[in-house]
Short mmCIF file of C-alpha atoms in Angstrom, two decimals:
data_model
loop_
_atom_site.label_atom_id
_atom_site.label_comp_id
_atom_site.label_asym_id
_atom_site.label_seq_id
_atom_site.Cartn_x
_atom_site.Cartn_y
_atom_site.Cartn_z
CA UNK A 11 0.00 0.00 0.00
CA UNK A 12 1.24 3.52 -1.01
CA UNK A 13 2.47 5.54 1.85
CA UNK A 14 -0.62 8.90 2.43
CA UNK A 15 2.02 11.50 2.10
CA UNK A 16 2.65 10.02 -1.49
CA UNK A 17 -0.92 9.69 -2.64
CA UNK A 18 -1.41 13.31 -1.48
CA UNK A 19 1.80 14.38 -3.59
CA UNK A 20 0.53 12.42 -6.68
CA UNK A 21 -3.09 13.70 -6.42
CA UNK A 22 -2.02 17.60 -6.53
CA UNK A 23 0.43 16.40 -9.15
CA UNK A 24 -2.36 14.96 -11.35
CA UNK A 25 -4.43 17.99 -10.40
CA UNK A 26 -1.82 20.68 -11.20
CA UNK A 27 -1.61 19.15 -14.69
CA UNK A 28 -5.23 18.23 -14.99
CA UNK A 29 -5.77 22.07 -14.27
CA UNK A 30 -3.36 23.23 -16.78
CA UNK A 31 -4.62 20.74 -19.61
CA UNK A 32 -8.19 22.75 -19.40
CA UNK A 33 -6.42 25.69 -18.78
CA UNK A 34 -9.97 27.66 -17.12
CA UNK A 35 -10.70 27.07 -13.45
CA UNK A 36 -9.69 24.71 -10.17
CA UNK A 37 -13.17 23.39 -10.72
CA UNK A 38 -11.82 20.02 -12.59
CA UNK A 39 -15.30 17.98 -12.39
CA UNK A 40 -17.01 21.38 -13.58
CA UNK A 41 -14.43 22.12 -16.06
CA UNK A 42 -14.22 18.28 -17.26
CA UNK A 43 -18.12 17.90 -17.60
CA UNK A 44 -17.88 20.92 -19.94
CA UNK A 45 -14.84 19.76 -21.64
CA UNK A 46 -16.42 16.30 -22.62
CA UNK A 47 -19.75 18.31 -23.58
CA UNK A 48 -17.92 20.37 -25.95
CA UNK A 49 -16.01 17.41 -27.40
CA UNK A 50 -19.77 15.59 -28.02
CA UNK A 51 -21.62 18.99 -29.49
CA UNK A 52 -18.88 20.81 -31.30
CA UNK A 53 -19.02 24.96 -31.44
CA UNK A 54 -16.84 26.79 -28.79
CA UNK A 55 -16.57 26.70 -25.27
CA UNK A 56 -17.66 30.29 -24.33
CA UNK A 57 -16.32 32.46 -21.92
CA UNK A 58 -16.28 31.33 -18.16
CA UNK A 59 -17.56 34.45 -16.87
CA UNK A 60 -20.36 33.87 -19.16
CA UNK A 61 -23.52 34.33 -17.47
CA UNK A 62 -26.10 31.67 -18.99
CA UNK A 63 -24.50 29.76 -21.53
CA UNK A 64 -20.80 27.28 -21.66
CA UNK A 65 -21.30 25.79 -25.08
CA UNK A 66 -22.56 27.82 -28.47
CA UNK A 67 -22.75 24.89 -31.46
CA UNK A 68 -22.42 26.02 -34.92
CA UNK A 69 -26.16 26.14 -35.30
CA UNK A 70 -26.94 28.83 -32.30
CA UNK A 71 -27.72 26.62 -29.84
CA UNK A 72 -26.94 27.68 -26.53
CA UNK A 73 -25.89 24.75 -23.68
CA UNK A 74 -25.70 24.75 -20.00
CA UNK A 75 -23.56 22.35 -18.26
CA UNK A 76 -23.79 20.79 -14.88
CA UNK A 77 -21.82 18.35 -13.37
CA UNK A 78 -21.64 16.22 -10.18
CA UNK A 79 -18.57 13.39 -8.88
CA UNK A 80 -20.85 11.16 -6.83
CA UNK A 81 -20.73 8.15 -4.40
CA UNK A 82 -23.59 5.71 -4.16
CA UNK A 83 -27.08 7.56 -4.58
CA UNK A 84 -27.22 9.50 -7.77
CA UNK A 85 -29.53 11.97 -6.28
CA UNK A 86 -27.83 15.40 -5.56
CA UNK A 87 -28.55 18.71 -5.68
CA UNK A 88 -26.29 20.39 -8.91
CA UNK A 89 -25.17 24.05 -8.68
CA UNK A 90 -27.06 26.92 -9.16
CA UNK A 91 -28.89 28.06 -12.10
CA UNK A 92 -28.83 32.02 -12.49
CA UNK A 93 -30.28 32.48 -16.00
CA UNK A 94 -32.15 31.21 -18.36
CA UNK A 95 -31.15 31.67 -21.31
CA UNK A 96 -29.92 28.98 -22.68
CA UNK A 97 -31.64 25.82 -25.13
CA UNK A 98 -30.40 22.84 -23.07
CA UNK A 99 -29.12 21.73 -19.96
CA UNK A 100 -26.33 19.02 -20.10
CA UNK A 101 -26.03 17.24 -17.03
CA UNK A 102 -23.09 14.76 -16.57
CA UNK A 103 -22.57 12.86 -13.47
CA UNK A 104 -19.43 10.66 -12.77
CA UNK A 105 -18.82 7.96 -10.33
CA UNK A 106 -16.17 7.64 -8.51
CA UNK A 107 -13.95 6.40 -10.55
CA UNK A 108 -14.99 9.41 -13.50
CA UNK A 109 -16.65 7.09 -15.29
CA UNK A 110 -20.26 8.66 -16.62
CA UNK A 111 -23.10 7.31 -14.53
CA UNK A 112 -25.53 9.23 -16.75
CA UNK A 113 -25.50 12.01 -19.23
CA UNK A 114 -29.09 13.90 -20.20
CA UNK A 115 -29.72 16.93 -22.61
CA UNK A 116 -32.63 18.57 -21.23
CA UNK A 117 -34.58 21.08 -22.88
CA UNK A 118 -34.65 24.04 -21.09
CA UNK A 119 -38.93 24.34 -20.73
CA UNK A 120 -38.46 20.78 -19.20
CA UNK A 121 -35.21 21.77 -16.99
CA UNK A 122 -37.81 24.77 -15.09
CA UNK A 123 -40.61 22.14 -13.87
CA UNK A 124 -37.80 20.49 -11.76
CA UNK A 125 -35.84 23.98 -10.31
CA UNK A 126 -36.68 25.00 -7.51
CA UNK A 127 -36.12 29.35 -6.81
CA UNK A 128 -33.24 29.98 -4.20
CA UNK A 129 -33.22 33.15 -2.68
CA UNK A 130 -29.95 32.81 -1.13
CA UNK A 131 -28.10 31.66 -4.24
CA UNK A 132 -30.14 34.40 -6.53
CA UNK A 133 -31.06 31.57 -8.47
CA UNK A 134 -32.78 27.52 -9.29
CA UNK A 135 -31.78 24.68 -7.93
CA UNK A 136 -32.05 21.43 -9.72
CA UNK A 137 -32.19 18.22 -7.84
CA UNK A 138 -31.15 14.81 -9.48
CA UNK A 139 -34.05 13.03 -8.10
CA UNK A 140 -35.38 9.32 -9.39
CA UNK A 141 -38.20 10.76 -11.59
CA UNK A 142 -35.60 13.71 -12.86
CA UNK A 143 -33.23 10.72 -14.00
CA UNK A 144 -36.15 8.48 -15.52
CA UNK A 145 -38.29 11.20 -17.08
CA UNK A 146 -38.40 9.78 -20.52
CA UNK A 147 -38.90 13.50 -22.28
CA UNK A 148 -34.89 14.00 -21.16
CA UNK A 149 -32.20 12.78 -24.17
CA UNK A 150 -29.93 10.29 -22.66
CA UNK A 151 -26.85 10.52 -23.86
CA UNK A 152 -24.70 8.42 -20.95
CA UNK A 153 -23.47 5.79 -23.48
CA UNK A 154 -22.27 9.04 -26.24
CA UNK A 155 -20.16 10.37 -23.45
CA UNK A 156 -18.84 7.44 -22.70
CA UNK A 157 -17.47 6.04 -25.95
CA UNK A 158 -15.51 10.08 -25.86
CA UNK A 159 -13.67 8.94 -23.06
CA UNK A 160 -13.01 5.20 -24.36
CA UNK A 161 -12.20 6.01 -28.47
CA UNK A 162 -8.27 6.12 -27.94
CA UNK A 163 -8.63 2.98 -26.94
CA UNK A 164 -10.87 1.86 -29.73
CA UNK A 165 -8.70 0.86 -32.03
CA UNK A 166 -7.08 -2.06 -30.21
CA UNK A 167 -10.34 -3.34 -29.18
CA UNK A 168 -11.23 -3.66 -32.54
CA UNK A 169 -8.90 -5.55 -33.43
CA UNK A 170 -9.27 -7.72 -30.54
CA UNK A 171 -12.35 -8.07 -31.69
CA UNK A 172 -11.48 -9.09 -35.38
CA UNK A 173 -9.86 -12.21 -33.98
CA UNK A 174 -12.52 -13.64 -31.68
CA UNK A 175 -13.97 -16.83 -34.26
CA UNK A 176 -12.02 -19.76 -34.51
CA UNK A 177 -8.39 -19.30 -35.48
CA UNK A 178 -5.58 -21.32 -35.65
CA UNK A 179 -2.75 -19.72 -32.59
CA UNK A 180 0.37 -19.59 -34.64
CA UNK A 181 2.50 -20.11 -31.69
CA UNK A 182 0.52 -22.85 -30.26
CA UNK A 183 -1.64 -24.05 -33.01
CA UNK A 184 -4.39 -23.55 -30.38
CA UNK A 185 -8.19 -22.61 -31.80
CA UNK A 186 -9.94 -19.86 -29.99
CA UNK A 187 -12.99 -19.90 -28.18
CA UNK A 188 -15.81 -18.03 -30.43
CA UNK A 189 -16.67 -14.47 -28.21
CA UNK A 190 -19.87 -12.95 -29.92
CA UNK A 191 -20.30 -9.49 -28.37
CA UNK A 192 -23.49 -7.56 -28.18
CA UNK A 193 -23.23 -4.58 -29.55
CA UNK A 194 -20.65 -6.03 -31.67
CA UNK A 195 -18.56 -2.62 -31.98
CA UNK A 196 -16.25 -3.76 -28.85
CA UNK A 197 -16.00 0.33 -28.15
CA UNK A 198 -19.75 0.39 -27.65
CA UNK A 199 -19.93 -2.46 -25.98
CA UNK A 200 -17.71 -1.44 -23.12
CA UNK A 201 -19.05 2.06 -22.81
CA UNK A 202 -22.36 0.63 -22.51
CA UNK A 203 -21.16 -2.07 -19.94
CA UNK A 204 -19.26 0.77 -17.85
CA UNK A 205 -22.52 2.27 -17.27
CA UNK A 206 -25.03 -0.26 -16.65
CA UNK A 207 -22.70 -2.83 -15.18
CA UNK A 208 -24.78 -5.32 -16.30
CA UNK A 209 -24.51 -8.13 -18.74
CA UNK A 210 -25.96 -11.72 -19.83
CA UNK A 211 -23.40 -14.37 -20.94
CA UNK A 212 -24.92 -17.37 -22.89
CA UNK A 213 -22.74 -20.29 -23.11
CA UNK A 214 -23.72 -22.67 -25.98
CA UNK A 215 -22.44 -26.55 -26.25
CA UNK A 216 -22.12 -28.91 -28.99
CA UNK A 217 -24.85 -31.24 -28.04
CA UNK A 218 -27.35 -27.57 -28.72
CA UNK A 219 -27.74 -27.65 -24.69
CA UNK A 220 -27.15 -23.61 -23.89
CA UNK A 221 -26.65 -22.02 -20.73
CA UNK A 222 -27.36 -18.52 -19.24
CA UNK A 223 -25.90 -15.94 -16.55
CA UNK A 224 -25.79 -12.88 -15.43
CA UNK A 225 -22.93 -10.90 -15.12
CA UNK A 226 -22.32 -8.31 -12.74
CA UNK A 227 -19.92 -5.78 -13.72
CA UNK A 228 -19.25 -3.90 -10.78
CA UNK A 229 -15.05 -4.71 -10.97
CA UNK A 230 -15.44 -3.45 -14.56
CA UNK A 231 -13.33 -0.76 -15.40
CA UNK A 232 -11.87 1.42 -18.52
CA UNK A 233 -8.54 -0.04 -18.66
CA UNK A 234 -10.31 -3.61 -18.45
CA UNK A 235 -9.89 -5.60 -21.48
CA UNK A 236 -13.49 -7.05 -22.89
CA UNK A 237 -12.04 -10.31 -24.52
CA UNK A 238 -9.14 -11.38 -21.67
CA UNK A 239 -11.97 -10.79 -18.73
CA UNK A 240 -14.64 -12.98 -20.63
CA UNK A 241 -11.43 -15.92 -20.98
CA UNK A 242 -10.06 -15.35 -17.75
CA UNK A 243 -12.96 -17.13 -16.45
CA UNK A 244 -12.26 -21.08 -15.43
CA UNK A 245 -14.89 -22.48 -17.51
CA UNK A 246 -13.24 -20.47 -20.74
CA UNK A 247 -10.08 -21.28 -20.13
CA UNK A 248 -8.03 -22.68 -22.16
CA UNK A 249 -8.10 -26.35 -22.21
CA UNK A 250 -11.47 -26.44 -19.80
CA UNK A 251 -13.63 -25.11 -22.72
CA UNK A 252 -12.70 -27.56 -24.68
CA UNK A 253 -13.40 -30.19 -22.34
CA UNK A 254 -16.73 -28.63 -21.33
CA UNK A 255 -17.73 -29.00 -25.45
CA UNK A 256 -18.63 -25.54 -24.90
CA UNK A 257 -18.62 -23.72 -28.96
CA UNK A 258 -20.06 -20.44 -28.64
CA UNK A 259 -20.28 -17.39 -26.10
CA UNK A 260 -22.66 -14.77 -26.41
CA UNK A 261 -21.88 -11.64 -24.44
CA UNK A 262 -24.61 -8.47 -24.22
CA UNK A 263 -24.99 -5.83 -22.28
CA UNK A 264 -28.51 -5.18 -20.30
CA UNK A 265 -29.75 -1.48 -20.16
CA UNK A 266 -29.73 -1.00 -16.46
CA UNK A 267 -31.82 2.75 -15.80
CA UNK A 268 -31.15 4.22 -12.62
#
């Protein structure tokens, strides 16, 4: 285990530099959420002593970010509203790893039914209550946000991916176990998985028989590879799947709304 008085040297190291790369305030899950936004809509980031508005896309439209780091519960109040004029609100909230939990576009009649007027603040108050996050008039766009984080790691996924049928090992002259993942892009699949956490593996066998469980995803992470987690298991192991007369694995991920 790393000593405290090194974590805390590494976190303001990673913050100092996490600062500089956004290069606008010390507010890096603010400055993040709009980052990421602005990397899904396009336009320009506008001025941060802008009064209604953080993203303008090409079009006109005018966006309003909020953004929460949260632990257990989703439901938090997110800062203050002070104008608005704006077309949508964006609201991002990370776990605690910075993962997205959930990403909505809200249009802006929709965002006033749920603020609530705060004298003290001069402004509205949004709360990220159950029936905010389920209201199905709100965009989600959890899974969009998601693959920005993951796409520089798309690539070798992909290919990954490519090689999952039947193949001959050159170095071993070993056949692979067939991996059919659902979605099939393995860059969708994970962003998807790293927010509902939630997947169904069905295990098919050469007599037809076929088998089916659920997989919680909890340990999942960003840096986790799809293919070598599915394998590392003992009953698609090398050798053992084999002997099990197990052919086929189907792998998809199950929506999982908060």
């Amino acid at each position: 285990m790393e000593e405290i008085d090194d974590l805390w040297i590494k976190f303001n190291e990673h913050s100092n530099k996490l600062a500089k790369a956004l290069g606008r305030t010390s507010n890096l899950v603010g400055e993040y959420a709009e980052y990421l936004a602005h990397q899904y809509y396009g336009g320009k980031l506008l001025n941060i002593s802008g009064f209604s508005a953080d993203i303008e896309t090409d079009d006109g439209k005018l966006y309003q970010v909020k953004s929460r780091k949260i632990k257990g519960t989703p439901t938090t109040p997110l800062n203050v509203i002070r104008s608005w004029e704006f077309d949508y609100l964006v609201v991002i909230l990370f776990n605690e790893q910075g993962l997205i939990k959930k990403g909505l576009e809200i249009p802006v009649e929709i965002a006033k039914e749920y603020a609530i007027k705060n004298s003290h603040q001069n402004g509205w108050i949004i709360t990220t209550t159950q029936k905010f996050l389920t209201d199905k008039r709100l965009k989600d766009i959890s899974v969009d946000l998601s693959l920005l984080i993951n796409s520089k790691k798309a690539s070798s996924e992909k290919n990954q991916q490519i090689n999952t049928s039947f193949s001959s090992n050159k170095n071993t002259n070993e056949s692979k176990l067939l991996i059919i993942l659902n979605p099939s892009n393995p860059e969708e699949f994970k962003a998807k998985l790293l927010v509902s956490k939630l997947a169904e593996i069905k295990t098919t066998y050469s007599d037809g028989r076929t088998e089916l469980k659920k997989w919680n995803a909890d340990r999942f992470k960003q840096s986790s590879n799809i293919l070598n987690n599915i394998r590392s298991r003992p009953e698609y192991r090398s050798g053992q799947w084999q002997a099990n007369n197990i052919i086929r694995v189907d792998v998809a991920v199950i929506n999982n709304v908060l």
